[in-house]
Coordinates of C-alpha atoms and ligand atoms in Angstrom, one line a residue:
X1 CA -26.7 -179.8 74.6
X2 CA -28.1 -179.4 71.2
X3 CA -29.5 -177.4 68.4
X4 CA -31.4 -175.4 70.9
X5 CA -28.4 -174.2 72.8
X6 CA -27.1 -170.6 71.4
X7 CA -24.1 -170.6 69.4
X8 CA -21.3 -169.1 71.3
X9 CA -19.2 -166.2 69.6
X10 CA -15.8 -165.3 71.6
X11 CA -14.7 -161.5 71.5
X12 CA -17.3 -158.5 70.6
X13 CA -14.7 -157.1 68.1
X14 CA -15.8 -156.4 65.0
X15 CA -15.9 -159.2 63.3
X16 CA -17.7 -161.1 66.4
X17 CA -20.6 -158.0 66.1
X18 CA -20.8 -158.9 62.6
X19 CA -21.4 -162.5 63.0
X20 CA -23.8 -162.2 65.8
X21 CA -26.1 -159.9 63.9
X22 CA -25.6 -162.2 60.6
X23 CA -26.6 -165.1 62.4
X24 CA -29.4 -163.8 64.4
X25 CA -31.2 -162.7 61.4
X26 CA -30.6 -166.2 59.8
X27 CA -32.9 -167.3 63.2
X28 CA -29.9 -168.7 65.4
X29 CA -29.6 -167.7 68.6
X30 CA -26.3 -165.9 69.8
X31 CA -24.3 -165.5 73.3
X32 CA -21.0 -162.9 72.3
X33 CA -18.5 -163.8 75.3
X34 CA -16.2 -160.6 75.4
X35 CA -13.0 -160.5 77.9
X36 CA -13.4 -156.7 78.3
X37 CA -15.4 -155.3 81.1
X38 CA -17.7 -153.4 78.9
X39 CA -18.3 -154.1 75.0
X40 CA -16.1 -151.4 73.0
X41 CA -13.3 -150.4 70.9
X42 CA -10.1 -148.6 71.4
X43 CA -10.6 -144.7 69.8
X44 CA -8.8 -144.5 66.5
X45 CA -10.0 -144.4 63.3
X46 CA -10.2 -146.8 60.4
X47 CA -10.7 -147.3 57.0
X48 CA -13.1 -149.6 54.7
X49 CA -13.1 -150.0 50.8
X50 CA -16.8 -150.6 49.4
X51 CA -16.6 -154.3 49.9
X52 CA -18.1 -153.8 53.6
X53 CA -21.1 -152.5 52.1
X54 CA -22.4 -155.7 50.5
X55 CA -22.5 -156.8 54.3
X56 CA -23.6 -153.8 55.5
X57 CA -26.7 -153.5 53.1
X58 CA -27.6 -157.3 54.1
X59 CA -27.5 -156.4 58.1
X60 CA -29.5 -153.4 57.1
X61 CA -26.9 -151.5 58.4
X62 CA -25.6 -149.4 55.4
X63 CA -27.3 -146.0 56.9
X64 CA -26.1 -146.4 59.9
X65 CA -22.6 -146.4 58.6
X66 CA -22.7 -143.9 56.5
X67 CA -24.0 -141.6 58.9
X68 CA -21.3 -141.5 61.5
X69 CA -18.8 -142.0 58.5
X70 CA -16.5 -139.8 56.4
X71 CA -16.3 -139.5 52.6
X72 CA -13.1 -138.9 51.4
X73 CA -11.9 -137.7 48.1
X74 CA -9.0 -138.9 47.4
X75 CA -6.8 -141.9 48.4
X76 CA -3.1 -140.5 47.8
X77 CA 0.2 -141.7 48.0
X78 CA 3.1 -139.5 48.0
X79 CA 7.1 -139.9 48.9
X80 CA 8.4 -139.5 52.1
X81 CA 11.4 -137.8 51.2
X82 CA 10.6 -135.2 48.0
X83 CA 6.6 -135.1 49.1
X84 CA 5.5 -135.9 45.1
X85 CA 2.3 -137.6 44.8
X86 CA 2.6 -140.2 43.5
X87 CA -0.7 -142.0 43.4
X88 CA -4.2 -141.0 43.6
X89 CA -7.0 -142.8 43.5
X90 CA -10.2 -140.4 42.9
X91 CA -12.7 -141.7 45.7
X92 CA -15.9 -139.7 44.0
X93 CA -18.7 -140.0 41.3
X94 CA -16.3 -142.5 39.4
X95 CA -15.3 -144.6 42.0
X96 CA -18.9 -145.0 43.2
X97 CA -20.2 -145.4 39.7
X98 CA -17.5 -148.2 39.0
X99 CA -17.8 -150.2 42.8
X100 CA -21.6 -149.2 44.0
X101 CA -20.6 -147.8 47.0
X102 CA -18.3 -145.0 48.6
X103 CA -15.3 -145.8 50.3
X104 CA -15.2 -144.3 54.2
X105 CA -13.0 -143.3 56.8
X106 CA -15.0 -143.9 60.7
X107 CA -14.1 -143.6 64.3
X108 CA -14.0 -147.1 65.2
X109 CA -16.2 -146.3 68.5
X110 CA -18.8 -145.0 66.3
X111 CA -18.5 -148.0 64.0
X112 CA -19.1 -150.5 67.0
X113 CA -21.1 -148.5 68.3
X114 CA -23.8 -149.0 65.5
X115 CA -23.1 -152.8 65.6
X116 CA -23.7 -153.1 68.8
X117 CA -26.7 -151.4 68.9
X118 CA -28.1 -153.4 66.3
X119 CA -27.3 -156.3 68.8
X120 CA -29.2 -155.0 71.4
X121 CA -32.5 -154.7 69.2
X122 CA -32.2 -158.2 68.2
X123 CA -33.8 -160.8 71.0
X124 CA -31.9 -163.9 69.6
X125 CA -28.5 -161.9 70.9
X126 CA -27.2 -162.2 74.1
X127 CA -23.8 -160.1 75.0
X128 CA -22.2 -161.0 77.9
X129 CA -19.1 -158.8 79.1
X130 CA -16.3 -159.3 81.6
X131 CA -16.1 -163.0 80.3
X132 CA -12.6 -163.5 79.4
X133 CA -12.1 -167.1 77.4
X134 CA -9.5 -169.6 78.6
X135 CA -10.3 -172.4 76.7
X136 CA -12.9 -174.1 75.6
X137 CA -14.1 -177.3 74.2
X138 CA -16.0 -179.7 71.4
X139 CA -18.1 -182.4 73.4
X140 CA -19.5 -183.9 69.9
X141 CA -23.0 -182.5 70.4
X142 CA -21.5 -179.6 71.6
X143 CA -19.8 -176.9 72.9
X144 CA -18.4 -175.5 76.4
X145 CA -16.2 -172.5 76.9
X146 CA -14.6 -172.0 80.1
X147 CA -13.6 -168.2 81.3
X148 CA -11.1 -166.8 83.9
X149 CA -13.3 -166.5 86.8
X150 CA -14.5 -169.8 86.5
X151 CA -17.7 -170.0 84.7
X152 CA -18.7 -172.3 81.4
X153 CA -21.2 -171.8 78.8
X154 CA -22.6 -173.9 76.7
X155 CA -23.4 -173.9 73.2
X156 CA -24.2 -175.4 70.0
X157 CA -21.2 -174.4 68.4
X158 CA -17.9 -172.1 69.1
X159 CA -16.6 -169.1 66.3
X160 CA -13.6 -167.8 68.0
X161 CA -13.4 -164.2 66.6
X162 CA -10.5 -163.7 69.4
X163 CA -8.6 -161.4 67.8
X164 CA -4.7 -161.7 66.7
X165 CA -3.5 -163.2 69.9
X166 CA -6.6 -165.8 69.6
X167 CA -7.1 -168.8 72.6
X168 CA -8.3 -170.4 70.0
X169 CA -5.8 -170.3 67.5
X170 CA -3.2 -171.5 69.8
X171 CA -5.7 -174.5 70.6
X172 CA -6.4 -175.4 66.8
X173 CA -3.5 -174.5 65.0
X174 CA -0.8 -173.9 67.7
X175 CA 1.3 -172.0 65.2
X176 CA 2.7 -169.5 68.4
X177 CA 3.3 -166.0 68.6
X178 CA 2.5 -163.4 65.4
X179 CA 4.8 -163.0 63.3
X180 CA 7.1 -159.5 63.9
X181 CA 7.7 -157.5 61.3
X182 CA 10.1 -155.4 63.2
X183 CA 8.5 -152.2 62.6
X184 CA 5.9 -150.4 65.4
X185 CA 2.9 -148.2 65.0
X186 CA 1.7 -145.7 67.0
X187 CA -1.7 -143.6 66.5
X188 CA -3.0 -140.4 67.3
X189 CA -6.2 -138.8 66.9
X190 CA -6.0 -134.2 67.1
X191 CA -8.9 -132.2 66.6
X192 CA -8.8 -130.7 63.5
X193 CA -8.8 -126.9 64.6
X194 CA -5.3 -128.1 65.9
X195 CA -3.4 -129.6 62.9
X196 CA -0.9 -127.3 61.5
X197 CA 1.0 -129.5 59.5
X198 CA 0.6 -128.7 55.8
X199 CA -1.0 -131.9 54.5
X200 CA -4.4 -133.1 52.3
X201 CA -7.3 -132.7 55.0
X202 CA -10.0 -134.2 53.0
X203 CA -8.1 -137.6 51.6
X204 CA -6.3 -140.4 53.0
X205 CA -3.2 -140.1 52.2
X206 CA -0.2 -142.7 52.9
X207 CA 3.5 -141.2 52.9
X208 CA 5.7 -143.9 51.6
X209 CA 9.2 -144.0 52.7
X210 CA 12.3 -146.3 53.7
X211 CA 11.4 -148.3 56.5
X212 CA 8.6 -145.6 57.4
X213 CA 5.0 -144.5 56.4
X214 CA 2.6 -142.2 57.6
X215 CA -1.4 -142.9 56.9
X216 CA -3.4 -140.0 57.5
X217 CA -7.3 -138.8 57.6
X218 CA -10.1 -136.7 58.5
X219 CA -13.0 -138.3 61.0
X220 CA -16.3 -137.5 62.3
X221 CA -17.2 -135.6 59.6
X222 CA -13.7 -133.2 59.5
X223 CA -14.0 -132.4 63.1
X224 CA -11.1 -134.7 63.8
X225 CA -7.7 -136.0 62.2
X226 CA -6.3 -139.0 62.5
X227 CA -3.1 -140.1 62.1
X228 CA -0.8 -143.2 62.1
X229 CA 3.1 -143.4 62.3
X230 CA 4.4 -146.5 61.5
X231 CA 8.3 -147.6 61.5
X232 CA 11.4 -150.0 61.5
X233 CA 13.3 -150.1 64.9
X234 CA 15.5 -152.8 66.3
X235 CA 13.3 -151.8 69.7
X236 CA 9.8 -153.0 68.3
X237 CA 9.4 -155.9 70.6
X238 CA 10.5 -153.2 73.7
X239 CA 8.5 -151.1 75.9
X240 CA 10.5 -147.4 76.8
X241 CA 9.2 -144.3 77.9
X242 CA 7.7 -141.3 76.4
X243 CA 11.2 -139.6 75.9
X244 CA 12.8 -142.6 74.2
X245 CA 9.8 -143.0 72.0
X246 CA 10.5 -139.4 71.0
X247 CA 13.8 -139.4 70.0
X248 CA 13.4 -142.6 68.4
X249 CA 10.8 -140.8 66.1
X250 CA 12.9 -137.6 65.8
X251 CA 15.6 -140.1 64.2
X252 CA 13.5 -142.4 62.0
X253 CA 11.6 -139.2 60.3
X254 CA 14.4 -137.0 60.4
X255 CA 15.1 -137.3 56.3
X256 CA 11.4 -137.1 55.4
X257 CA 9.3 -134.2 54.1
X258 CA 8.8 -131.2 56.4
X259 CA 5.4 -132.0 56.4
X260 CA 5.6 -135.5 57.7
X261 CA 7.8 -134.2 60.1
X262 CA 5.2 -131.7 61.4
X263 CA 2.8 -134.9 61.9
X264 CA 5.1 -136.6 63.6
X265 CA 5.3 -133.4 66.3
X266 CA 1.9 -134.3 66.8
X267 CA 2.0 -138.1 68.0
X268 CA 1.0 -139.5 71.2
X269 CA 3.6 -141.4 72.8
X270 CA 1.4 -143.9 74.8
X271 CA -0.2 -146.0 71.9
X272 CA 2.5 -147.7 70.4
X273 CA 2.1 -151.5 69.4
X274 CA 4.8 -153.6 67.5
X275 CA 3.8 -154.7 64.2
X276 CA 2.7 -158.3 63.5
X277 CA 0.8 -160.3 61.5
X278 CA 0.2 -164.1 60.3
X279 CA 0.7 -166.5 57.7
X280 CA -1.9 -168.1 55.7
X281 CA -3.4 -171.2 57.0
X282 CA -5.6 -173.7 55.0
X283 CA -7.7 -174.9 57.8
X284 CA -8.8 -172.6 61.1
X285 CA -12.0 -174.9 62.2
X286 CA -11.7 -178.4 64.1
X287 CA -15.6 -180.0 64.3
X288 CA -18.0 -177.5 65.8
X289 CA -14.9 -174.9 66.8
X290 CA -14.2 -171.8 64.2
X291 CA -12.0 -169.3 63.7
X292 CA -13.0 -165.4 62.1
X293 CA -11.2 -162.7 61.0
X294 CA -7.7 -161.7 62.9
X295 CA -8.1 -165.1 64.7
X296 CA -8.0 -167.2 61.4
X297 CA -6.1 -164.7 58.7
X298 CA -4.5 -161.5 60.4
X299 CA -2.6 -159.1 57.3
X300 CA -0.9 -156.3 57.9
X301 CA -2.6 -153.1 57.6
X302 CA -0.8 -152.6 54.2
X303 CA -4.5 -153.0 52.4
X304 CA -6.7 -151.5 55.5
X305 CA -8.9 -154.6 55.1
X306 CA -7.9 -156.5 58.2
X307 CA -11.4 -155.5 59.7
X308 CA -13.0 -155.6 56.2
X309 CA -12.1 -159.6 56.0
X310 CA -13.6 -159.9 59.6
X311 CA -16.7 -158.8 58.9
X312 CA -17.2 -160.2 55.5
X313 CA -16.5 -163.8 57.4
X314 CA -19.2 -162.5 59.6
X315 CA -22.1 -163.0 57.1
X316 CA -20.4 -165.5 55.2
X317 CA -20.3 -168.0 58.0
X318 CA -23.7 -166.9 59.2
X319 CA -24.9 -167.8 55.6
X320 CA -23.3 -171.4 55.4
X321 CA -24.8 -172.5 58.9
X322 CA -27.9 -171.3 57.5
X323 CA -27.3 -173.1 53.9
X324 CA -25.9 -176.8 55.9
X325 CA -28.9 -176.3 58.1
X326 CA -26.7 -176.3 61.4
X327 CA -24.6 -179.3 60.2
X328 CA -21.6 -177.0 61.8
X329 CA -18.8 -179.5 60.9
X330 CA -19.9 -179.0 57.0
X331 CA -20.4 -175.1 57.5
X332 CA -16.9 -174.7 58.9
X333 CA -15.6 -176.8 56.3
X334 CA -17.2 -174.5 53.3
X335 CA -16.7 -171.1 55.1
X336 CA -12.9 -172.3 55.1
X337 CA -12.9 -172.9 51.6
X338 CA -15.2 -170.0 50.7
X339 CA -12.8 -167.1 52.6
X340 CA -9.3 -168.9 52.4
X341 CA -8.1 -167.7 48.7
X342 CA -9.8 -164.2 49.5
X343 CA -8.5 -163.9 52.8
X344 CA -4.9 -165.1 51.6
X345 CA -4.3 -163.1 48.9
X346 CA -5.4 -159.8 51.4
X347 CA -2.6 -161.2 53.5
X348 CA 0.3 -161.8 50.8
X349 CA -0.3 -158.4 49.0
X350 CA -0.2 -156.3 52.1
X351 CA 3.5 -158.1 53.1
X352 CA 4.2 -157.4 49.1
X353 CA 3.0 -153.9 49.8
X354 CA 5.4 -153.1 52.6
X355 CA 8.3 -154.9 51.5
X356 CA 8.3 -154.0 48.1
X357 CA 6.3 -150.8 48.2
X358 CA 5.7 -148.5 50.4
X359 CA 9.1 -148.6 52.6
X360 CA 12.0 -149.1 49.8
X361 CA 15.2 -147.5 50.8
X362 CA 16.6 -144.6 48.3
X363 CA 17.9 -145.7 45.1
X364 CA 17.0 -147.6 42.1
X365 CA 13.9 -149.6 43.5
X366 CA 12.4 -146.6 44.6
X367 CA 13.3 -144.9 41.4
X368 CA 11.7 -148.0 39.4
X369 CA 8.0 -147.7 41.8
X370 CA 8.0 -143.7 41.1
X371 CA 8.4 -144.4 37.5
X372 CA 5.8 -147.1 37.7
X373 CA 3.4 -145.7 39.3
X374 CA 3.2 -142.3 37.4
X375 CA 1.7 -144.3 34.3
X376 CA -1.1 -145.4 36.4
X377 CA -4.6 -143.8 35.4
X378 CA -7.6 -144.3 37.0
X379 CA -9.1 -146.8 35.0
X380 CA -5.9 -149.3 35.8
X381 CA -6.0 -148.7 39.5
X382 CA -9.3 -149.3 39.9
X383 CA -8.8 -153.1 37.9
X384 CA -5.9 -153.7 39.9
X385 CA -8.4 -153.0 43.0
X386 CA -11.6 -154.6 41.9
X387 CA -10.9 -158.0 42.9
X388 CA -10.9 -156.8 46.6
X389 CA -13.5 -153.7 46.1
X390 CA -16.6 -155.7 44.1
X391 CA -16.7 -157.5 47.4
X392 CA -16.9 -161.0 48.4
X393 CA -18.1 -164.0 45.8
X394 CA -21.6 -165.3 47.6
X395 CA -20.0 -168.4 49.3
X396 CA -22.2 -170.8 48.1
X397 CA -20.5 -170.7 44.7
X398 CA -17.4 -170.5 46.4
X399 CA -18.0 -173.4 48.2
X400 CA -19.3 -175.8 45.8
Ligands
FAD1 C1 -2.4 -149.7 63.1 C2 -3.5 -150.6 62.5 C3 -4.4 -150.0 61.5 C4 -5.4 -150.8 61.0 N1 -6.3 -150.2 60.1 C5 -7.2 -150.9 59.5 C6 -8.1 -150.3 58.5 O1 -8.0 -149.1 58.2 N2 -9.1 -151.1 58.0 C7 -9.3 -152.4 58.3 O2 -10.2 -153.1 57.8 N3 -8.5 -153.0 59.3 C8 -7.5 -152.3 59.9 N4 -6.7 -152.9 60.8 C9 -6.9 -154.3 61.2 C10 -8.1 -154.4 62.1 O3 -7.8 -153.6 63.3 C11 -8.2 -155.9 62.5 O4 -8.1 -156.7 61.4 C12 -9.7 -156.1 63.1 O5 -9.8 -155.4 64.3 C13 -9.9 -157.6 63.4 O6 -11.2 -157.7 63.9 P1 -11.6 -159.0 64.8 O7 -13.0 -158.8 65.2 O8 -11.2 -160.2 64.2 O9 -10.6 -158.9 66.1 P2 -10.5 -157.7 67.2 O10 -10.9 -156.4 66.7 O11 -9.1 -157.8 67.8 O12 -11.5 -158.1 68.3 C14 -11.3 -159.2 69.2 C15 -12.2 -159.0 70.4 O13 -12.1 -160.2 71.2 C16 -11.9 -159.9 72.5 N5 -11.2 -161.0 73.1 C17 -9.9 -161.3 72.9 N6 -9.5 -162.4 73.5 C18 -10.7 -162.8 74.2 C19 -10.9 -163.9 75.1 N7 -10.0 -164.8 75.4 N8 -12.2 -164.0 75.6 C20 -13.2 -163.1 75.3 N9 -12.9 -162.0 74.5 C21 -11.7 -161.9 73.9 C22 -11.2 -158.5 72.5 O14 -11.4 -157.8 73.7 C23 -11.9 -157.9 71.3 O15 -13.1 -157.2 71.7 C24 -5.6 -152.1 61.4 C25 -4.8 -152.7 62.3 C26 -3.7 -151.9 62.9 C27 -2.9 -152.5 63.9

């Protein structure tokens, strides 16, 4: 083993793609170990302030993007239960103006889809499917990772970018299961032609209610609409059946806006996860073993930057092997310090946002947000989002 070997990258996610490509064009050779039979994403859609695009413009991948991607207009939020708006953030000429790039709703198929063929024009990238991870370890000079069916590969160094029920997490940090909210989420993609619910087609738009939102959006260029139902439910860590899932849904959303209620017609019963996320960790590397995005910092979707923070580790990481000169120990050690207060603060603002936010019950709390919010203009929301939206510092500041 030894500087030669490939650096081994487990789970072709997002954030994985991101790395690989980052560190292939830093001149290090890559094997992406994925547990799925073929390289892919699950079909829904998903959201990314402008922030992705200083990555994406160093991956040369901006075009791409914006090709399979959606503009929209607007990002709204309104009440649940009158239907008032009571937020919008213009998405257009001022918002680009003010944070360089747009901010884009994309299939997420279409979105790996670009990664990964960026990975396949790249020699220095080898993707491996069907290799499901078991465990893996740090020989010193080294790496080894160990899958289901028995094989081991070898490697320079290990970035675990396993996802929210991470091997590797378990290994380094041992901190258990995610942590349960107690609400669910279930998602739903119609073609557009079919939506009849009387709702903003061209924003996103986030329904705020108690114990319940809905996040809505157009995709593929208005040819499709997706939608996410989210809500509290002493059932969230059961599995039930189409018809329980439906009266479950009739019941939480039976108070809201005819509108959401119209959306909620809509749902497909058989995606429908509990909702989970983690809690902030100083250190997610031990020696030549890392952890990236949902493996090391999982938030709740509150912010939509879960995948955002993935891919921004991406090319951070790839930039600090590159800057310690393969030293991985030393890389790990600044990436850690260079994504933790940025990656922490995503996390504790989106459980801010959905306690205190989006799903207050009726009465003076929500009273106290409406009457808030309504003396928001443009130019405030946009500081209050400008930490996240200019994007990450360049970690070698960070790190120092
Ligand atoms: C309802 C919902 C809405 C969301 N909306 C947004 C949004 O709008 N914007 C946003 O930025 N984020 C959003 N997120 C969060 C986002 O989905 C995650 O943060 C993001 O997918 C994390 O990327 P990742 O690459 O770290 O992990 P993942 O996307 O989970 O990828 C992990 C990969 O590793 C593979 N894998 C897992 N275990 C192994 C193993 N042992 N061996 C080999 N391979 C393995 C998996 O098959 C997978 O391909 C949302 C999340 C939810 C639940």
């Amino acid at each position: 083993m030894g500087t030669s070997d490939p650096i081994l990258i487990v789970g072709g996610g997002l954030g994985g793609l991101t790395a690989a490509l980052a560190l292939a064009r830093h001149g290090r050779r890559v094997r992406v170990l994925e547990g799925a039979p073929q390289f892919g994403a699950i079909g829904y859609g998903i959201q990314f302030g402008p922030n992705v695009f200083h990555v994406f413009d160093r991956l040369g991948l901006s075009e791409q993007v914006l090709t399979v991607a959606d503009a929209p207009t607007a990002l709204l939020m309104m009440d649940a239960l009158s239907g008032e708006e009571l937020i919008r953030i213009p998405t257009g000429a001022s918002f680009r103006a003010r944070f360089r790039h747009p901010y884009i709703v994309v299939h997420r198929i279409d979105l790996h889809n670009a990664l990964l063929e960026a990975c396949r024009q790249h020699d220095a990238i080898e993707l491996v499917a069907d290799a499901m991870v078991i465990d893996g370890e740090d020989r010193g000079d080294g790496v080894a990772a160990f899958t289901a069916d028995g094989r081991t590969f070898i490697g320079a160094a290990l970035v675990a970018a396993d996802g929210f029920r991470s091997v590797f997490r378990a290994k380094l940090i041992g901190d258990g299961e995610p942590r349960p909210t107690g609400y669910v989420a279930l998602r739903t993609i119609v073609p557009m032609a079919a939506l009849t619910a009387n709702v903003p087609r061209d924003c996103v738009a986030l329904w705020a209610g108690p114990g319940l939102h809905i996040v809505h959006y157009p995709l593929r260029h208005g040819t499709e609409f997706n939608i996410v139902a989210v809500f509290r439910t002493v059932t969230h860590a059961e599995k039930g059946d189409a018809a329980s899932y439906r009266d479950e849904l009739a019941i939480a959303y039976r108070e809201t806006h005819p509108s959401m209620r119209a959306l909620i017609g809509m749902m497909d019963l058989r995606w429908r996860r509990a909702v989970a996320d983690r809690h902030p960790v100083r250190h997610w590397h031990k020696g030549r073993i890392v952890l990236l995005g949902d493996a090391a910092h999982a938030p709740l979707q509150s912010l939509a930057q879960g995948a955002g923070m993935a891919i921004e580790d991406g090319l951070c990481l790839a930039q600090l092997i590159d800057a310690t000169d393969g030293d991985f120990p030393a890389a790990f050690r600044r990436f850690e310090a260079a994504r933790l207060l940025r990656t922490a603060r995503v996390q504790l603002e989106s459980r801010a946002l959905w306690d205190f936010f989006y799903h207050l019950d009726e009465g003076i709390a929500r009273d106290v947000r409406n009457a808030t919010v309504a003396e928001w203009d443009e130019a405030h929301l946009f500081a209050c989002l400008s930490w996240l939206y200019d994007g990450a510092p360049e970690p070698a500041a960070a790190g120092r």
